[in-house]
C-alpha cells in the first residue's frame, strides 16, 4: 500500500525539529531510519501529518566511545555502529547483537536510537540497552532531560518519551574489568525478530560474581530484567556455578514470564526456551569473564 | 487532513539527473518506476520484507519502498538499469545468466543490487557470508541454490578481472 499524505520536513538543526514537534506533537512523527515507521505508514497503521526528518541534521550521527560509556547519536546507522572497531572494543555485546537486526539492507538505513525509541519488545537493541544500562538524552523545546534505561520502556511500542521529545542520543554503559557476556535468540530465520532471546552480562571480582544483569526479550510487553536470577548469582564464586544452580536459574527465569501465544510460538514454549537461554547466558558469560580475569 | 503539495526534487539515477514534481509521500521505488520511467526495480511487499525493491543509495543497498524520494535528493542512486553497458551484461548479471540464478526474474533486480553491495564490501565471500548477505532478498522460484552459486561465480569473475587488471 501507499502512505497517506503528509508534509515532509527536512530539518537542518535539532532546534528546527523541536520547534516543528512542539507546534503539533500529536500530528507529527520523528523519522530517523524509517525502517519501522515507513512500513507502518505504508500499511496505514501510522498516518502522521508531519514527518520531522532528522537525517539532514549535521553532526547527529556520532559514535563516541568515552570512559566507560558509548554514546550514539540519533542518526548513527546500525551498519556504521556494527562496523565500528571502537564499538566492538568497548561493547562487543552490541556488535554481536546488531548482526541479528533484520538484514544488511535494513541496517544500512535503520538506526540504533530509532530501534530503542520504537521499543519493539522482540527487538535486540532495547534488550542490549537495558542490560548494559545507560541513558537516553531527550530534548524538547522546553529543555533536555536524561531517562535511565530502566525507566525508558513502558509497554509495547511505548516509551517514556513525550510526543514533543526527540532522543538526540543514547549512552550505553560499557562493561569494564572482568566481565563476560552472551547474546542468543531463537528465530525462524536469521534476521527475524526474536521469538525469545537473552542478553547476559556477568562481572567477576576476586573470583565471585559481583554484578549480574540478565534480560529476556520477546517474552513480555517490554524487554525484562530477571532480578530473581540476578540475586541468585551475585556473591557466588565462579567455581560454584554448577548444574543445580543453572537449573534453578532457568526455573526462576521461566517463572518470571507470562508470555502469550501467537502464530510464531506458544507462551509455554517461550517460557521454556527463556529458561534454557538464561542458563546458557550464565554459563557463556562466566566462561568469557573467567577468560579475561 | 494534511495538505498535499508537490515539490520539485532532483534525483541522480545511474549518473543522470532527473527533475521530478512529486508529493512528499511518494516512495523512491514509485518515483523511479512511474516518474523516472525505470521499471526494472520491482515492488513486492511495500513494507521492507521481500527485497525486490533494493537499490543502491550512495553505494549502500537499501529498500526503495522504505525511503521517500524527497529523502534521496543529493544521493547517488543506482538501479539495475545502470549495470549493463552498451547492451553488455555486467559480471554479476552474466553470472546469474550462466548459472540459472533466476526463473521468473521478479526478485532479480533486487538480488543483483544486493550482490553488488555485498561484493563491494566483501569481494571474496564464503558461502555462509553469501547466504547472510542475501537473507533480506526473497525468491519464490529458484530455491536459492543457483542464486548462491551465481553470486560465488560473480565473486570469482570480479577477482579474475581485478588480477588481470593488475597484471596488465
Ligand atoms: C524487513 C525488516 C526486518 C526487520 N528486522 C528487525 C529485527 O530483526 N530486529 C529489530 O530490532 N528490528 C528489525 N527491524 C526494524 C529496524 O531495526 C528499524 O531500523 C528500527 O526498529 C527502527 O529504527 P529506525 O531508525 O528505522 O526508526 P524509524 O522507523 O525512523 O522510527 C521508529 C519509531 O521511533 C521513533 N523515533 C525514531 N527515532 C527517534 C528519535 N531520535 N527520537 C524520538 N523518536 C524517534 C519514530 O517516530 C517512530 O515512531 C526490521 C525492519 C524491517 C523492515
Ligand atoms: S517492496 Fe520493498 S522490500 Fe518488498
Ligand atoms: S526468480 Fe522468481 S522470484 Fe526469484
Short mmCIF file of N, CA and C in Angstrom, two decimals, chain A residues 1-8 31-36 38-44 48-51 53 55 79 83 99 102-109 190-191, chain B residues 1-5 7 23-27 30 34 43 45-49 54 57 60-63 65-68 70-71 114 117 121 132-137:
data_model
loop_
_atom_site.label_atom_id
_atom_site.label_comp_id
_atom_site.label_asym_id
_atom_site.label_seq_id
_atom_site.Cartn_x
_atom_site.Cartn_y
_atom_site.Cartn_z
N UNK A 1 0.83 -1.21 0.00
CA UNK A 1 0.00 0.00 0.00
C UNK A 1 0.86 1.26 0.00
N UNK A 2 0.22 2.38 -0.15
CA UNK A 2 0.96 3.65 -0.18
C UNK A 2 0.60 4.46 1.07
N UNK A 3 1.53 5.25 1.56
CA UNK A 3 1.24 6.04 2.76
C UNK A 3 0.27 7.18 2.47
N UNK A 4 -0.51 7.58 3.47
CA UNK A 4 -1.39 8.75 3.30
C UNK A 4 -0.54 10.04 3.22
N UNK A 5 -1.14 11.13 2.77
CA UNK A 5 -0.37 12.38 2.61
C UNK A 5 0.19 12.91 3.92
N UNK A 6 1.35 13.53 3.83
CA UNK A 6 1.97 14.20 4.98
C UNK A 6 2.88 15.28 4.43
N UNK A 7 3.31 16.16 5.30
CA UNK A 7 4.31 17.15 4.90
C UNK A 7 5.66 16.69 5.43
N UNK A 8 6.64 16.62 4.52
CA UNK A 8 7.98 16.19 4.90
C UNK A 8 8.82 17.40 5.25
N UNK A 31 11.23 10.93 12.08
CA UNK A 31 11.74 9.81 11.28
C UNK A 31 13.26 9.83 11.32
N UNK A 32 13.84 8.67 11.65
CA UNK A 32 15.30 8.55 11.55
C UNK A 32 15.60 7.56 10.43
N UNK A 33 15.73 6.27 10.71
CA UNK A 33 15.99 5.32 9.62
C UNK A 33 14.75 5.02 8.78
N UNK A 34 13.59 5.17 9.39
CA UNK A 34 12.34 4.89 8.68
C UNK A 34 12.05 3.41 8.47
N UNK A 35 12.88 2.53 9.04
CA UNK A 35 12.72 1.10 8.74
C UNK A 35 11.62 0.44 9.57
N UNK A 36 11.10 1.15 10.55
CA UNK A 36 9.90 0.69 11.25
C UNK A 36 8.74 1.62 10.96
N UNK A 38 8.20 3.69 8.25
CA UNK A 38 7.66 3.70 6.89
C UNK A 38 6.82 2.44 6.61
N UNK A 39 7.24 1.23 7.05
CA UNK A 39 6.32 0.10 6.90
C UNK A 39 4.96 0.38 7.55
N UNK A 40 4.97 1.01 8.73
CA UNK A 40 3.70 1.30 9.40
C UNK A 40 2.88 2.32 8.62
N UNK A 41 3.58 3.27 7.98
CA UNK A 41 2.86 4.27 7.16
C UNK A 41 2.32 3.62 5.88
N UNK A 42 3.16 2.76 5.26
CA UNK A 42 2.72 2.09 4.03
C UNK A 42 1.50 1.19 4.30
N UNK A 43 1.47 0.60 5.51
CA UNK A 43 0.33 -0.24 5.87
C UNK A 43 -0.80 0.59 6.48
N UNK A 44 -0.58 1.89 6.54
CA UNK A 44 -1.55 2.84 7.11
C UNK A 44 -1.87 2.54 8.57
N UNK A 48 1.02 10.16 10.27
CA UNK A 48 1.37 11.50 10.76
C UNK A 48 1.11 12.57 9.70
N UNK A 49 0.68 13.75 10.13
CA UNK A 49 0.50 14.86 9.19
C UNK A 49 1.84 15.49 8.85
N UNK A 50 2.77 15.41 9.82
CA UNK A 50 4.10 15.99 9.63
C UNK A 50 5.16 14.96 9.91
N UNK A 51 6.09 14.83 8.98
CA UNK A 51 7.21 13.93 9.18
C UNK A 51 8.44 14.78 9.45
N UNK A 53 12.05 14.99 9.78
CA UNK A 53 13.16 14.14 9.32
C UNK A 53 14.48 14.62 9.94
N UNK A 55 17.41 13.11 9.43
CA UNK A 55 18.57 12.70 8.63
C UNK A 55 19.45 13.84 8.13
N UNK A 79 24.38 -0.11 10.62
CA UNK A 79 25.52 -0.68 9.89
C UNK A 79 26.83 0.00 10.31
N UNK A 83 30.01 -1.86 12.19
CA UNK A 83 31.34 -1.92 11.59
C UNK A 83 32.40 -1.14 12.37
N UNK A 99 24.20 -7.91 14.44
CA UNK A 99 24.16 -8.82 13.29
C UNK A 99 22.80 -9.52 13.18
N UNK A 102 17.39 -7.54 11.64
CA UNK A 102 16.95 -7.51 10.25
C UNK A 102 18.02 -8.01 9.29
N UNK A 103 18.15 -7.31 8.18
CA UNK A 103 19.05 -7.70 7.10
C UNK A 103 20.01 -6.55 6.82
N UNK A 104 21.11 -6.81 6.07
CA UNK A 104 22.05 -5.72 5.79
C UNK A 104 21.36 -4.49 5.20
N UNK A 105 20.39 -4.71 4.31
CA UNK A 105 19.72 -3.57 3.65
C UNK A 105 18.92 -2.75 4.66
N UNK A 106 18.44 -3.38 5.72
CA UNK A 106 17.69 -2.67 6.76
C UNK A 106 18.68 -1.89 7.62
N UNK A 107 19.81 -2.53 7.97
CA UNK A 107 20.78 -1.90 8.86
C UNK A 107 21.52 -0.74 8.18
N UNK A 108 21.57 -0.75 6.85
CA UNK A 108 22.19 0.36 6.14
C UNK A 108 21.44 1.65 6.37
N UNK A 109 20.20 1.55 6.73
CA UNK A 109 19.34 2.71 6.86
C UNK A 109 18.88 2.91 8.31
N UNK A 190 17.24 -16.31 10.16
CA UNK A 190 18.17 -15.25 10.53
C UNK A 190 17.60 -13.92 10.06
N UNK A 191 17.63 -12.92 10.94
CA UNK A 191 17.13 -11.60 10.55
C UNK A 191 15.72 -11.31 11.02
N UNK B 1 -6.92 16.52 7.70
CA UNK B 1 -6.17 16.00 6.55
C UNK B 1 -5.05 16.96 6.18
N UNK B 2 -3.88 16.42 6.00
CA UNK B 2 -2.75 17.28 5.64
C UNK B 2 -2.93 17.80 4.22
N UNK B 3 -2.42 18.98 3.98
CA UNK B 3 -2.39 19.46 2.60
C UNK B 3 -1.37 18.62 1.86
N UNK B 4 -1.43 18.68 0.57
CA UNK B 4 -0.70 17.70 -0.19
C UNK B 4 0.11 18.33 -1.32
N UNK B 5 1.00 19.24 -0.96
CA UNK B 5 1.70 19.98 -2.01
C UNK B 5 2.74 19.12 -2.72
N UNK B 7 6.46 19.00 -4.76
CA UNK B 7 7.70 19.77 -4.80
C UNK B 7 8.62 19.21 -5.89
N UNK B 23 4.75 14.50 -4.69
CA UNK B 23 4.32 14.66 -3.31
C UNK B 23 5.35 14.03 -2.38
N UNK B 24 5.40 14.54 -1.16
CA UNK B 24 6.34 14.02 -0.17
C UNK B 24 6.12 12.55 0.15
N UNK B 25 4.91 12.07 -0.03
CA UNK B 25 4.61 10.69 0.38
C UNK B 25 5.02 9.64 -0.65
N UNK B 26 5.55 10.08 -1.82
CA UNK B 26 5.90 9.10 -2.85
C UNK B 26 7.20 8.40 -2.48
N UNK B 27 7.18 7.07 -2.47
CA UNK B 27 8.40 6.34 -2.14
C UNK B 27 9.38 6.44 -3.31
N UNK B 30 8.42 4.06 -6.15
CA UNK B 30 7.35 4.51 -7.04
C UNK B 30 7.82 5.61 -7.98
N UNK B 34 7.56 5.27 -11.83
CA UNK B 34 6.48 6.00 -12.50
C UNK B 34 6.92 7.35 -13.04
N UNK B 43 8.38 -3.91 -7.03
CA UNK B 43 7.77 -3.79 -5.71
C UNK B 43 7.01 -5.07 -5.40
N UNK B 45 6.38 -6.33 -1.60
CA UNK B 45 5.59 -6.24 -0.36
C UNK B 45 5.29 -4.82 0.06
N UNK B 46 6.10 -3.87 -0.33
CA UNK B 46 5.99 -2.48 0.09
C UNK B 46 6.07 -2.27 1.59
N UNK B 47 6.65 -3.22 2.33
CA UNK B 47 6.95 -2.90 3.73
C UNK B 47 8.29 -3.48 4.20
N UNK B 48 9.21 -3.62 3.26
CA UNK B 48 10.59 -3.88 3.68
C UNK B 48 10.99 -5.33 3.78
N UNK B 49 10.07 -6.25 3.53
CA UNK B 49 10.36 -7.66 3.82
C UNK B 49 10.99 -8.40 2.64
N UNK B 54 15.25 -3.40 -3.83
CA UNK B 54 16.59 -2.97 -3.39
C UNK B 54 17.32 -2.17 -4.48
N UNK B 57 22.03 3.31 -2.64
CA UNK B 57 21.98 4.73 -2.30
C UNK B 57 23.37 5.07 -1.80
N UNK B 60 25.25 1.97 -0.83
CA UNK B 60 24.68 1.02 0.13
C UNK B 60 23.36 0.48 -0.39
N UNK B 61 23.16 -0.84 -0.20
CA UNK B 61 21.88 -1.43 -0.60
C UNK B 61 20.80 -1.02 0.39
N UNK B 62 19.71 -0.49 -0.12
CA UNK B 62 18.59 -0.08 0.74
C UNK B 62 17.27 -0.45 0.06
N UNK B 63 16.22 -0.45 0.86
CA UNK B 63 14.86 -0.70 0.37
C UNK B 63 14.30 0.59 -0.21
N UNK B 65 11.37 1.01 -1.14
CA UNK B 65 9.98 1.18 -0.68
C UNK B 65 9.92 1.81 0.70
N UNK B 66 11.08 1.91 1.39
CA UNK B 66 11.09 2.47 2.75
C UNK B 66 11.83 3.80 2.81
N UNK B 67 12.03 4.40 1.66
CA UNK B 67 12.62 5.74 1.61
C UNK B 67 11.71 6.59 0.76
N UNK B 68 11.46 7.80 1.20
CA UNK B 68 10.69 8.71 0.36
C UNK B 68 11.65 9.36 -0.63
N UNK B 70 11.86 12.26 -1.69
CA UNK B 70 12.39 13.56 -1.24
C UNK B 70 13.64 13.37 -0.38
N UNK B 71 13.75 12.20 0.28
CA UNK B 71 14.92 11.95 1.14
C UNK B 71 16.16 11.57 0.34
N UNK B 114 21.75 -6.19 -4.37
CA UNK B 114 22.28 -6.69 -3.09
C UNK B 114 23.62 -7.39 -3.30
N UNK B 117 26.34 -4.81 -3.67
CA UNK B 117 26.72 -4.21 -2.38
C UNK B 117 27.53 -5.19 -1.55
N UNK B 121 31.68 -4.84 -0.42
CA UNK B 121 32.17 -4.84 0.96
C UNK B 121 33.04 -6.07 1.23
N UNK B 132 24.10 -15.00 4.29
CA UNK B 132 23.74 -13.94 5.25
C UNK B 132 23.54 -12.61 4.51
N UNK B 133 24.42 -12.35 3.52
CA UNK B 133 24.34 -11.09 2.78
C UNK B 133 23.06 -10.97 1.97
N UNK B 134 22.50 -12.12 1.56
CA UNK B 134 21.31 -12.09 0.72
C UNK B 134 20.05 -12.50 1.47
N UNK B 135 20.14 -12.64 2.81
CA UNK B 135 18.95 -13.14 3.52
C UNK B 135 17.80 -12.15 3.54
N UNK B 136 18.05 -10.93 3.09
CA UNK B 136 16.95 -9.98 3.00
C UNK B 136 16.33 -9.90 1.61
N UNK B 137 16.66 -10.85 0.75
CA UNK B 137 16.05 -10.87 -0.59
C UNK B 137 15.33 -12.19 -0.78
#
